[in-house]
Amino acid sequence: MGYHLNFTLIWRHFDKLLSGLILSLELAILSVAIGCVIGLVLAVIYVSGGRALRAAIAAYVEVIRNVPLILLVYLVFYGLPTVVDLSYSATTSFVLTLSAYAGAYLVEVFRSGLEAVPRGLIDAGMSIGLTPWRRLVHVRLPAMLRIALPALSNTFVSLFKDTSVASVIAVPELTYGAQWINFNTFRIMEVYLVVTGMYLVTGYAILIGLRALERRYAIGG
Amino acid sequence: MAPSRPDANPPLLRIRGLVKSFGQTHVLRGVDLDVERGKVVAVIGPSGGGKTTLLRCVNFLESYDAGSIAIEGQEVGYRDAAKRQRRSEHDLARMRAGTGMVFQLFNLFPHLTAAENIMLGLTKVRRLGRKEARAKALHWLGRVGLIDKSDRLPSELSGGQQQRVGIARAVAMEPKILLLDEITSALDPELVGEVLDVVLSLASEGMTMLVVTHEIGFARDASHRIVFMADGVVAAEGPPAKIFAPDQQSERLRTFLARFSAAHRL
Amino acid sequence: MLQQIVYAAPFLLTGLLTTLAVSVITVVLSLIIGVVLGVALVYGPAPLRWVVRGFSDIIRGIPILVLLFFVYYGLPLTGLNLQPLAAAVLGLTVFKVAQVVENVRGAIGSIPTGQMDAAKSIGLPFPERLVFVIAPQAMRRFLPPWLNGVTDAVKGSALISLLGVGDLMFAIQKVVGRTYEPLALYCFGAALYFLINYSLSLGSRALERRFSYISV
């Protein structure tokens, strides 16, 4: 075989990987946050809105879920600036894309969470005289969040992995860092072993952290 | 706890010194039990006493740590009881074909009709042809009073009906001994009677049975011998008359029966 | 705009066919290997279970892109020199196998344990238990999540364009590079992917409805 593992070059450039990992996390957190807002608003509209609104939201969800992320990334980064008079950095473009992507998945999560809120809770809210808006804010949403927490955690970990696609438009996240080291040192095995480890450990840490949160707050765990 | 008449038939099922633990929990702590051919032995006792585990060891759904279980002289789970060498999968399958089990939760195969549930064992294990198997299945469905439901799926049957199909499925295999694991515990009260009637009629035809049950009345009326199990051992044993005679009972047995009498107004 | 698309059509068509071919091969291969490994995971001896479990968890814990790069750049080092297309299919298949293993594990795991007990109690040996009792019930639980995963294979296939494989995504990029009409072409490409995946998901929903009526 004649290939000897040599990690020293990896450690020399480890800063690229570390800063890449941090950027990946930032991208994921930002996109999840924005996606949550989108998802929450659209879920509420979906549950209470009319047929036209529901169809529009369903269309948005279906398009995002059936088109590859990489195509969406290219579309937003290369395609949009030709019609919209905006120019943005690759990072901003990716956050926009991933947020829209997250929003589509989160609409589903929040919608089924809302529909799973026990009728009894809503009845109780009505019986103490809460208005529909107050019922939404004080009864249904809190209950929904607790029910949706496991699905939310899984979505977040998924999105963290999806940040790797940002590398195709040269956003310096973890996968981009790996490719950089790959092309500049030819230490392919080493860098990908390390990066695999970093994704696994980070993903696992996120899951454990979120599971602890779930145990404190989730219903029906 | 040997049979009272030494020249009687050797027991069909002989259990000696059965020990079984799940991790740190010692469920069976040395159980001795005999079931003679053609007799019905009922096992009663408080939950956690090891009754279901005992039954599941007889057809080796659970392994056992020490002791012996022999059906017609053949050790059930191990080729060599002392060396704990397990029987091969093939041998175990053959042994299990000779015992029939009816489950508390019915466990009918949901993707098969009532008749097909019964036919599966007949075609794949007894190697009968489809026509013959179907004829047999229909015969047994008739015996349990469900001939008109033979092509229904389990989801279309009531609990009592499902359990009767479960009994037919077990009996159609012509087992040497029938193992009944609390078969009425999961049924609505009004459905219990139809199932117990089937069991009674099988008993009257000489089916050898080991019955774990909460139905004390049934145990008293249908069995030749009652075994009271508590804390993983046989705490009392004997014909119904003896077990239910208050002056012969241990404190434990008395408390147990009292609780049941109150609940079931025996 | 339309003129650009017409000009690019044959090129895009080749790409589309490549995408479809890669997706089909990946799905079929991953199904066969995944089911075998999935059954091994549920019923196999402990060491085998650990290996399959470990493999599945690691693969599912990393991004597809990382796996593809790992396979594409790493494989030649082990002496195996594959064409980009073969390496891409290998990487995608490995990714999908891990998913299928999970699908199988979930499907079999959701069958009540009493079913195995009942099958044992009528004297069925292990292979017959699997074929006549477990598999029919597992199938109904396996198909819906698996069918959902098929769209993941199609979407994942778009990444192989980065390995130089001439799929639909690659073709779109090339045409964009020549005609400078990114928006139209990306939208057209999105429409194509959407058509493929949406039909798949409609089909899967129809199948789900058919199976749920036979209540299990």
XYZ file of C-alpha atoms in Angstrom:
703
model
C 0.000 0.000 0.000
C 2.761 2.412 0.819
C 0.564 5.113 2.275
C 1.534 6.096 5.769
C -0.766 8.095 7.930
C 0.820 11.356 8.925
C -1.284 13.742 10.907
C 1.278 16.454 11.519
C 0.248 18.479 8.494
C -3.328 18.304 9.668
C -2.491 19.685 13.074
C -0.479 22.470 11.476
C -3.566 23.622 9.629
C -6.009 22.654 12.324
C -7.039 26.281 12.779
C -8.764 26.084 9.401
C -10.765 23.104 10.554
C -11.608 24.595 13.902
C -12.723 27.934 12.510
C -14.587 26.008 9.834
C -16.423 24.003 12.471
C -17.349 27.131 14.352
C -18.636 28.728 11.178
C -20.663 25.588 10.390
C -22.261 25.806 13.811
C -22.961 29.494 13.379
C -24.542 28.877 9.994
C -26.675 26.114 11.422
C -27.811 28.086 14.451
C -28.601 31.175 12.423
C -30.517 29.223 9.804
C -32.448 27.269 12.415
C -33.372 30.489 14.196
C -34.625 32.185 11.068
C -36.161 28.927 9.899
C -38.020 28.614 13.180
C -39.534 32.050 12.741
C -40.580 31.196 9.195
C -41.807 27.776 10.196
C -43.734 29.010 13.214
C -45.462 31.830 11.381
C -46.354 29.651 8.429
C -47.507 26.801 10.650
C -49.874 29.078 12.521
C -51.162 30.523 9.272
C -51.562 27.041 7.847
C -53.569 25.760 10.760
C -55.861 28.751 10.901
C -55.859 29.961 7.312
C -57.981 29.366 4.269
C -57.468 27.007 1.349
C -55.499 29.444 -0.783
C -52.978 30.171 1.958
C -52.652 26.491 2.788
C -52.019 25.647 -0.860
C -49.354 28.338 -1.135
C -47.568 27.130 1.981
C -47.818 23.512 0.818
C -46.304 24.523 -2.515
C -43.373 26.215 -0.785
C -42.761 23.160 1.367
C -42.996 20.713 -1.528
C -40.651 22.682 -3.770
C -37.953 23.030 -1.122
C -38.187 19.408 -0.050
C -37.965 17.980 -3.558
C -35.133 20.073 -4.961
C -31.498 19.354 -4.045
C -29.995 21.835 -1.601
C -26.991 22.438 -3.827
C -29.246 23.626 -6.620
C -31.031 25.998 -4.264
C -27.660 27.322 -3.112
C -26.578 28.035 -6.679
C -29.936 29.533 -7.515
C -29.780 32.036 -4.682
C -26.104 32.847 -5.057
C -25.764 33.035 -8.838
C -29.311 33.324 -10.034
C -31.043 35.854 -7.828
C -28.546 38.705 -8.196
C -29.345 38.778 -11.917
C -32.913 39.861 -11.246
C -32.788 41.372 -7.796
C -30.528 44.342 -7.440
C -28.655 42.930 -4.484
C -25.190 41.681 -4.041
C -24.321 39.625 -1.054
C -21.482 37.511 0.184
C -21.466 33.780 -0.194
C -22.058 33.374 3.516
C -25.092 35.626 3.547
C -26.437 33.898 0.470
C -26.034 30.510 2.104
C -27.726 31.590 5.303
C -30.680 32.862 3.256
C -30.875 29.585 1.381
C -30.517 27.335 4.400
C -33.043 29.401 6.356
C -35.617 29.001 3.612
C -34.717 25.300 3.491
C -35.030 24.962 7.266
C -38.289 26.878 7.218
C -39.865 24.354 4.857
C -38.975 21.421 7.094
C -39.893 23.268 10.265
C -43.333 24.231 8.957
C -44.059 20.518 8.870
C -42.646 19.957 12.347
C -44.587 22.825 13.877
C -47.769 22.075 11.984
C -47.941 18.482 13.168
C -46.935 19.684 16.636
C -49.835 22.112 16.678
C -52.237 19.474 15.482
C -51.009 17.146 18.202
C -51.850 19.514 21.033
C -54.465 17.684 23.101
C -57.960 19.011 22.565
C -58.414 19.098 26.314
C -55.807 21.804 26.740
C -57.484 24.028 24.188
C -60.863 23.435 25.794
C -59.409 24.386 29.151
C -58.095 27.594 27.644
C -61.476 28.400 26.197
C -63.254 27.661 29.413
C -61.209 30.205 31.359
C -62.162 32.808 28.786
C -58.955 33.228 26.797
C -59.291 34.860 23.392
C -58.114 32.858 20.371
C -54.886 34.873 20.198
C -54.176 34.398 23.897
C -54.991 30.695 23.588
C -52.470 30.465 20.776
C -49.721 32.242 22.629
C -50.243 30.912 26.119
C -51.625 27.419 25.570
C -51.104 26.013 22.098
C -47.625 27.259 21.233
C -45.981 26.260 24.511
C -47.576 22.815 24.289
C -46.599 22.497 20.652
C -42.971 23.394 21.357
C -42.711 20.688 23.979
C -44.244 18.113 21.664
C -42.083 19.156 18.730
C -38.812 19.268 20.652
C -37.480 15.841 19.523
C -38.262 16.543 15.854
C -36.722 19.977 16.276
C -33.488 18.515 17.615
C -33.249 16.058 14.750
C -33.835 18.838 12.236
C -31.108 20.936 13.799
C -28.547 18.140 13.607
C -29.574 17.557 9.982
C -29.097 21.203 9.172
C -25.687 21.179 10.817
C -24.676 18.441 8.394
C -26.239 20.327 5.493
C -23.927 23.287 6.129
C -21.283 21.247 4.309
C -22.955 22.206 1.035
C -21.846 25.809 1.679
C -18.378 24.694 0.628
C -19.453 24.696 -3.019
C -19.689 28.479 -2.998
C -16.470 28.804 -1.076
C -17.914 29.548 2.335
C -15.010 28.666 4.665
C -16.860 26.155 6.840
C -15.579 22.743 7.927
C -15.900 20.827 4.637
C -14.291 23.700 2.752
C -11.436 23.613 5.235
C -11.101 19.874 4.655
C -10.945 20.341 0.903
C -8.397 23.132 1.293
C -6.124 20.880 3.326
C -6.794 18.048 0.893
C -5.667 20.083 -2.099
C -2.730 21.737 -0.382
C -1.224 18.809 1.499
C -2.617 15.744 -0.274
C -3.169 14.204 3.170
C -6.552 12.906 2.070
C -7.120 10.060 4.496
C -5.936 12.032 7.507
C -7.962 15.133 6.893
C -11.140 13.230 6.148
C -10.688 10.993 9.156
C -10.280 14.054 11.346
C -13.198 15.879 9.773
C -15.408 12.798 10.032
C -14.507 12.673 13.706
C -15.290 16.358 14.135
C -18.723 16.075 12.532
C -19.520 12.960 14.546
C -18.403 14.356 17.875
C -20.128 17.700 17.333
C -23.328 16.070 16.109
C -23.345 13.708 19.051
C -22.672 16.533 21.502
C -25.564 18.522 20.050
C -27.851 15.504 20.331
C -26.913 14.865 23.952
C -27.394 18.513 24.820
C -30.779 18.621 23.143
C -31.830 15.325 24.723
C -31.117 16.815 28.131
C -33.350 19.737 27.201
C -35.984 17.305 25.981
C -35.975 15.448 29.222
C -36.630 18.657 31.091
C -39.313 20.037 28.843
C -40.721 17.560 26.346
C -44.108 15.943 26.698
C -44.528 12.254 26.107
C -40.850 11.383 26.028
C -43.965 -33.352 44.931
C -44.284 -36.731 43.192
C -47.634 -38.018 41.905
C -49.629 -39.677 44.649
C -49.932 -43.041 42.873
C -46.425 -44.317 42.029
C -47.707 -46.840 39.472
C -49.591 -44.188 37.505
C -48.480 -43.098 34.014
C -45.127 -41.295 34.082
C -45.786 -37.584 33.854
C -45.956 -36.107 30.370
C -44.232 -33.017 31.688
C -41.707 -33.216 34.473
C -40.033 -30.132 35.869
C -37.324 -30.438 38.483
C -35.394 -27.741 40.279
C -36.056 -25.078 37.682
C -34.022 -21.917 38.233
C -34.239 -18.767 36.120
C -32.984 -15.248 36.687
C -33.261 -12.110 34.638
C -30.125 -10.222 35.524
C -30.301 -9.679 39.274
C -33.919 -10.764 39.602
C -34.384 -14.389 40.586
C -37.730 -15.268 39.095
C -37.713 -19.041 39.486
C -35.921 -20.471 42.495
C -36.209 -24.205 42.144
C -39.591 -25.262 40.835
C -40.779 -28.863 40.841
C -43.911 -29.684 38.920
C -45.481 -32.635 37.135
C -48.291 -32.756 34.618
C -49.707 -36.171 33.809
C -51.137 -37.097 30.470
C -54.732 -36.061 30.048
C -54.745 -33.900 33.160
C -55.251 -30.198 33.622
C -52.922 -28.438 36.044
C -53.731 -24.847 36.934
C -51.056 -22.480 38.226
C -52.246 -19.586 40.339
C -50.456 -17.017 42.410
C -49.567 -13.359 42.818
C -48.040 -11.375 39.962
C -44.297 -11.670 39.727
C -44.394 -15.120 41.251
C -42.864 -16.586 38.107
C -45.925 -18.263 36.584
C -45.572 -16.873 33.061
C -41.807 -17.391 33.075
C -42.356 -21.020 34.062
C -44.684 -21.530 31.127
C -42.332 -19.825 28.704
C -39.506 -22.111 29.795
C -41.542 -25.199 28.949
C -41.512 -24.356 25.237
C -38.145 -22.660 25.555
C -39.292 -19.173 24.719
C -37.040 -18.449 27.697
C -33.864 -20.325 28.477
C -33.391 -21.585 32.007
C -30.295 -21.404 34.168
C -30.523 -24.685 36.069
C -32.831 -27.630 36.536
C -34.608 -29.766 34.017
C -37.782 -29.718 31.988
C -38.636 -32.985 30.279
C -41.516 -33.744 27.951
C -42.053 -37.498 27.505
C -38.608 -37.939 28.977
C -36.853 -35.610 26.558
C -35.106 -32.566 27.929
C -36.604 -29.482 26.351
C -33.891 -26.901 25.872
C -30.571 -28.646 26.242
C -28.924 -31.637 24.686
C -26.978 -32.105 27.855
C -28.624 -30.554 30.867
C -25.492 -30.674 32.979
C -23.237 -29.122 30.362
C -25.858 -26.556 29.297
C -25.354 -27.273 25.629
C -28.331 -25.817 23.910
C -30.270 -27.742 21.359
C -29.934 -26.630 17.767
C -32.529 -24.269 16.326
C -33.837 -27.164 14.271
C -34.320 -29.384 17.338
C -35.947 -26.568 19.284
C -38.400 -25.991 16.459
C -39.284 -29.677 16.513
C -39.797 -29.643 20.283
C -41.958 -26.563 20.079
C -44.139 -28.204 17.451
C -45.029 -30.704 20.165
C -46.187 -28.039 22.600
C -48.947 -25.559 21.914
C -49.133 -22.141 23.489
C -51.988 -19.686 23.743
C -50.994 -16.136 24.675
C -52.543 -13.447 26.834
C -52.363 -10.966 23.963
C -53.482 -13.531 21.345
C -50.507 -12.843 19.021
C -52.431 -13.782 15.907
C -50.553 -13.075 12.679
C -52.277 -9.877 11.526
C -51.561 -10.315 7.840
C -53.230 -13.748 7.704
C -56.901 -14.681 7.944
C -58.154 -16.847 10.800
C -57.904 -19.972 8.658
C -54.464 -19.009 7.358
C -53.235 -18.425 10.910
C -54.029 -22.044 11.654
C -52.771 -23.324 8.302
C -49.306 -21.783 8.634
C -48.094 -24.350 11.144
C -49.889 -27.172 9.369
C -48.320 -26.489 5.984
C -44.825 -25.406 7.025
C -44.235 -27.621 10.049
C -46.548 -30.610 9.694
C -46.001 -30.452 5.939
C -49.628 -30.970 4.989
C -50.875 -30.016 1.556
C -52.896 -26.824 1.262
C -56.256 -28.560 0.816
C -55.706 -30.866 3.761
C -54.448 -28.014 5.920
C -57.453 -25.874 5.080
C -59.831 -28.714 5.858
C -58.183 -29.196 9.243
C -58.188 -25.469 9.939
C -61.872 -25.236 9.153
C -62.540 -28.242 11.363
C -60.888 -26.554 14.338
C -62.516 -23.227 13.612
C -65.807 -25.074 13.707
C -64.851 -26.616 17.039
C -64.278 -23.189 18.543
C -67.458 -21.847 16.981
C -65.922 -19.541 14.385
C -66.450 -21.302 11.072
C -68.150 -18.228 9.618
C -65.108 -16.090 10.416
C -62.557 -18.315 8.747
C -61.627 -15.828 6.033
C -61.581 -12.765 8.248
C -58.470 -10.938 9.357
C -57.735 -10.720 13.096
C -58.459 -6.988 13.011
C -62.051 -7.846 12.130
C -62.526 -10.101 15.151
C -63.385 -9.347 18.748
C -60.926 -10.199 21.516
C -62.776 -13.350 22.464
C -62.932 -14.457 18.847
C -59.228 -13.796 18.348
C -58.364 -15.819 21.412
C -60.512 -18.721 20.214
C -58.630 -18.624 16.904
C -55.438 -18.619 18.964
C -56.586 -21.742 20.750
C -57.507 -23.395 17.441
C -54.095 -22.482 16.044
C -52.350 -24.146 18.947
C -54.570 -27.228 19.091
C -54.570 -27.880 15.343
C -50.884 -28.763 15.645
C -51.982 -31.744 17.816
C -49.535 -30.888 20.589
C -48.697 -33.222 23.451
C -49.405 -30.489 25.953
C -51.194 -27.167 25.745
C -49.740 -24.168 27.566
C -52.233 -21.433 28.378
C -50.773 -18.136 29.566
C -53.495 -16.074 31.264
C -55.546 -16.333 28.130
C -58.526 -14.420 29.469
C -56.713 -11.626 31.318
C -56.830 -9.245 28.365
C -60.465 -9.882 27.534
C -63.529 -7.854 28.333
C -65.465 -9.722 31.056
C -68.389 -10.661 28.809
C -66.033 -12.389 26.374
C -64.261 -14.523 28.956
C -66.997 -17.140 29.089
C -66.859 -18.115 25.421
C -63.112 -18.730 25.679
C -63.301 -20.723 28.902
C -66.054 -22.878 27.415
C -63.714 -23.895 24.608
C -60.960 -24.732 27.084
C -63.352 -26.791 29.201
C -64.502 -28.807 26.223
C -60.890 -29.510 25.219
C -60.112 -30.603 28.761
C -63.060 -32.940 28.817
C -61.656 -34.626 25.711
C -58.434 -35.387 27.535
C -56.136 -32.587 26.370
C -53.127 -32.280 28.658
C -52.897 -28.700 29.854
C -50.782 -26.420 31.989
C -52.855 -23.335 32.650
C -51.657 -20.108 34.222
C -54.732 -18.196 35.199
C -56.302 -15.497 37.347
C -59.720 -17.091 36.939
C -59.839 -18.880 40.293
C -63.318 -20.182 39.649
C -62.177 -21.766 36.418
C -59.138 -23.256 38.137
C -61.317 -24.776 40.813
C -63.881 -26.207 38.371
C -61.726 -27.340 35.480
C -58.416 -28.551 36.838
C -57.348 -31.836 38.334
C -54.607 -30.188 40.330
C -53.846 -26.655 41.411
C -50.366 -25.316 41.951
C -49.916 -22.149 43.988
C -46.716 -20.325 43.094
C -45.204 -17.475 45.020
C -41.694 -16.029 45.169
C -40.433 -18.331 42.458
C -41.306 -21.645 44.096
C -44.313 -23.920 44.439
C -45.815 -22.890 47.749
C -48.786 -25.230 47.782
C -50.138 -27.956 45.570
C -52.997 -30.391 45.414
C -56.462 -31.144 44.102
C -58.922 -28.224 44.183
C -60.735 -29.600 47.210
C -57.552 -29.537 49.235
C -56.377 -26.115 48.056
C -59.694 -24.464 48.734
C -60.216 -26.033 52.124
C -59.472 -23.168 54.505
C -58.029 -25.249 57.305
C -55.327 -26.662 55.006
C -54.110 -23.358 53.653
C -50.900 -21.506 54.420
C -51.168 -17.883 55.430
C -49.877 -16.781 52.038
C -52.389 -18.842 50.139
C -55.210 -17.719 52.364
C -54.392 -14.045 51.822
C -54.110 -14.552 48.084
C -57.415 -16.388 47.805
C -59.152 -13.929 50.077
C -58.180 -11.090 47.794
C -59.540 -12.967 44.819
C -62.699 -14.089 46.539
C -63.500 -10.510 47.383
C -62.838 -9.373 43.849
C -64.661 -12.164 42.087
C -67.253 -13.000 44.708
C -66.467 -16.712 44.589
C -34.574 32.732 -22.224
C -36.506 29.916 -23.812
C -33.977 29.851 -26.618
C -31.226 29.170 -24.115
C -33.083 26.207 -22.725
C -33.777 24.760 -26.154
C -30.111 25.106 -27.106
C -29.067 23.371 -23.929
C -31.719 20.643 -24.140
C -29.677 17.692 -25.459
C -26.938 18.403 -22.990
C -29.408 18.613 -20.125
C -31.140 15.456 -21.298
C -27.915 13.461 -21.052
C -27.408 14.845 -17.603
C -30.957 13.952 -16.615
C -30.510 10.389 -17.821
C -27.274 10.081 -15.871
C -29.007 11.360 -12.746
C -31.824 8.866 -13.193
C -29.435 5.989 -13.862
C -27.268 6.804 -10.859
C -30.342 7.139 -8.648
C -31.814 3.835 -9.751
C -28.550 1.928 -9.333
C -27.990 3.484 -5.919
C -31.510 2.692 -4.740
C -31.448 -0.911 -5.945
C -27.970 -1.704 -4.618
C -28.594 -0.008 -1.282
C -31.887 -1.851 -0.896
C -30.327 -5.280 -1.339
C -27.260 -4.637 0.808
C -29.209 -2.604 3.343
C -31.874 -5.252 3.933
C -29.246 -7.962 4.418
C -27.295 -5.801 6.866
C -30.498 -4.694 8.564
C -31.554 -8.277 9.222
C -28.022 -8.975 10.459
C -28.347 -6.001 12.798
C -31.562 -7.306 14.316
C -30.866 -11.027 14.435
C -27.146 -11.475 14.111
C -24.503 -12.388 16.677
C -23.299 -9.572 18.938
C -19.997 -8.728 17.175
C -21.733 -8.427 13.805
C -24.393 -6.242 15.380
C -21.774 -3.897 16.804
C -20.055 -3.540 13.437
C -23.232 -2.829 11.505
C -24.496 -0.466 14.188
C -21.184 1.401 14.261
C -20.990 1.654 10.505
C -24.569 2.867 10.230
C -24.211 5.471 12.976
C -20.975 6.868 11.577
C -22.266 7.150 8.021
C -25.485 8.792 9.140
C -23.571 11.194 11.376
C -21.564 12.837 8.613
C -22.689 14.988 5.672
C -23.159 13.158 2.333
C -20.659 15.510 0.773
C -17.942 14.520 3.214
C -18.652 10.856 2.524
C -18.509 11.431 -1.240
C -15.209 13.307 -1.002
C -13.810 10.659 1.326
C -14.657 7.893 -1.133
C -13.659 9.844 -4.246
C -10.282 11.067 -3.014
C -9.524 8.297 -0.602
C -10.251 5.175 -2.604
C -7.302 5.445 -5.030
C -5.032 5.322 -1.988
C -6.229 1.827 -1.193
C -5.234 0.777 -4.667
C -8.759 0.779 -6.037
C -8.896 3.175 -8.954
C -12.461 3.775 -9.937
C -13.954 6.034 -12.555
C -15.575 9.131 -11.029
C -18.986 7.693 -11.876
C -18.299 4.420 -10.078
C -16.816 6.194 -7.079
C -19.843 8.467 -6.933
C -22.255 5.542 -7.066
C -20.228 3.771 -4.396
C -20.326 6.777 -2.091
C -24.043 7.361 -2.615
C -24.785 3.670 -2.115
C -22.847 3.550 1.140
C -24.826 6.555 2.335
C -28.161 5.017 1.408
C -27.254 1.609 2.871
C -26.940 3.224 6.291
C -30.403 4.741 5.864
C -31.914 1.454 4.693
C -30.397 -0.370 7.669
C -32.164 2.110 9.935
C -35.411 1.655 8.020
C -35.183 -2.113 8.411
C -34.295 -1.888 12.081
C -37.230 0.406 12.743
C -39.631 -1.733 10.737
C -38.732 -5.010 12.424
C -38.429 -3.337 15.809
C -41.987 -2.065 15.668
C -43.407 -5.557 15.289
C -44.719 -6.718 18.670
C -42.385 -9.285 20.273
C -45.337 -11.623 20.709
C -45.301 -12.305 16.988
C -41.932 -14.021 17.200
C -43.156 -15.930 20.252
C -46.249 -17.142 18.420
C -44.191 -18.139 15.394
C -41.782 -20.073 17.604
C -44.606 -21.718 19.514
C -46.061 -23.390 16.423
C -42.669 -24.870 15.722
C -41.495 -22.711 12.831
C -37.704 -22.676 12.398
C -35.896 -19.346 12.073
C -35.895 -18.905 8.279
C -39.613 -19.663 8.062
C -40.300 -17.308 10.957
C -38.586 -14.508 9.055
C -40.231 -15.225 5.729
C -43.809 -15.974 6.742
C -44.337 -13.962 9.915
C -41.799 -11.151 10.241
C -41.187 -10.076 6.652
C -44.844 -9.526 5.664
C -45.367 -7.336 8.710
C -42.014 -5.571 8.363
C -42.718 -4.729 4.728
C -45.710 -2.573 5.553
C -43.720 -0.623 8.108
C -40.605 -0.435 5.958
C -42.021 0.890 2.707
C -43.240 4.383 3.683
C -40.003 5.634 5.299
C -37.916 3.896 2.668
C -39.838 5.486 -0.169
C -39.322 8.853 1.466
C -35.619 8.085 1.499
C -35.573 7.418 -2.235
C -35.961 11.140 -2.853
C -32.853 11.607 -0.689
C -30.937 9.459 -3.175
C -32.049 11.633 -6.068
C -31.235 14.828 -4.206
C -27.907 13.460 -3.027
C -27.032 12.538 -6.587
C -26.849 16.235 -7.413
C -23.663 16.404 -5.334
C -21.806 14.032 -7.616
C -21.534 16.914 -10.057
C -18.759 18.135 -7.767
C -16.823 14.972 -8.536
C -16.969 15.722 -12.230
C -19.708 13.249 -13.013
C -21.901 14.449 -15.867
C -25.284 14.396 -14.144
C -28.107 16.911 -14.445
C -26.555 19.334 -11.953
C -23.230 19.189 -13.793
C -24.951 19.838 -17.101
C -26.822 22.823 -15.701
C -23.611 24.305 -14.330
C -21.856 23.863 -17.662
C -24.675 25.475 -19.587
C -24.866 28.355 -17.128
C -21.174 28.867 -17.651
C -21.698 29.187 -21.395
C -24.908 31.144 -21.588
C -24.827 33.287 -18.453
C -28.524 32.711 -17.806
C -28.297 31.246 -14.323
C -31.793 31.964 -13.066
C -33.685 30.449 -15.969
C -31.548 27.364 -16.065
C -31.535 26.805 -12.316
C -35.288 27.183 -12.248
C -35.624 24.738 -15.092
C -33.327 22.288 -13.321
C -35.310 22.721 -10.130
C -38.474 21.947 -12.051
C -36.953 18.719 -13.379
C -35.786 17.551 -9.961
C -39.123 18.562 -8.530
C -40.981 16.493 -11.115
C -38.962 13.379 -10.347
C -39.101 13.650 -6.577
C -42.641 14.885 -6.261
C -43.970 11.982 -8.347
C -41.972 9.613 -6.150
C -43.436 11.117 -2.999
C -46.968 11.032 -4.414
C -46.447 7.381 -5.253
C -45.174 6.701 -1.765
C -48.158 8.417 -0.193
C -50.526 6.349 -2.301
C -48.766 3.169 -1.217
C -48.912 4.273 2.412
C -52.651 4.723 2.145
C -53.061 1.300 0.579
C -51.137 -0.390 3.354
C -52.707 1.430 6.252
C -56.142 0.191 5.236
C -54.964 -3.319 6.011
C -54.609 -2.340 9.620
C -51.613 -3.892 11.275
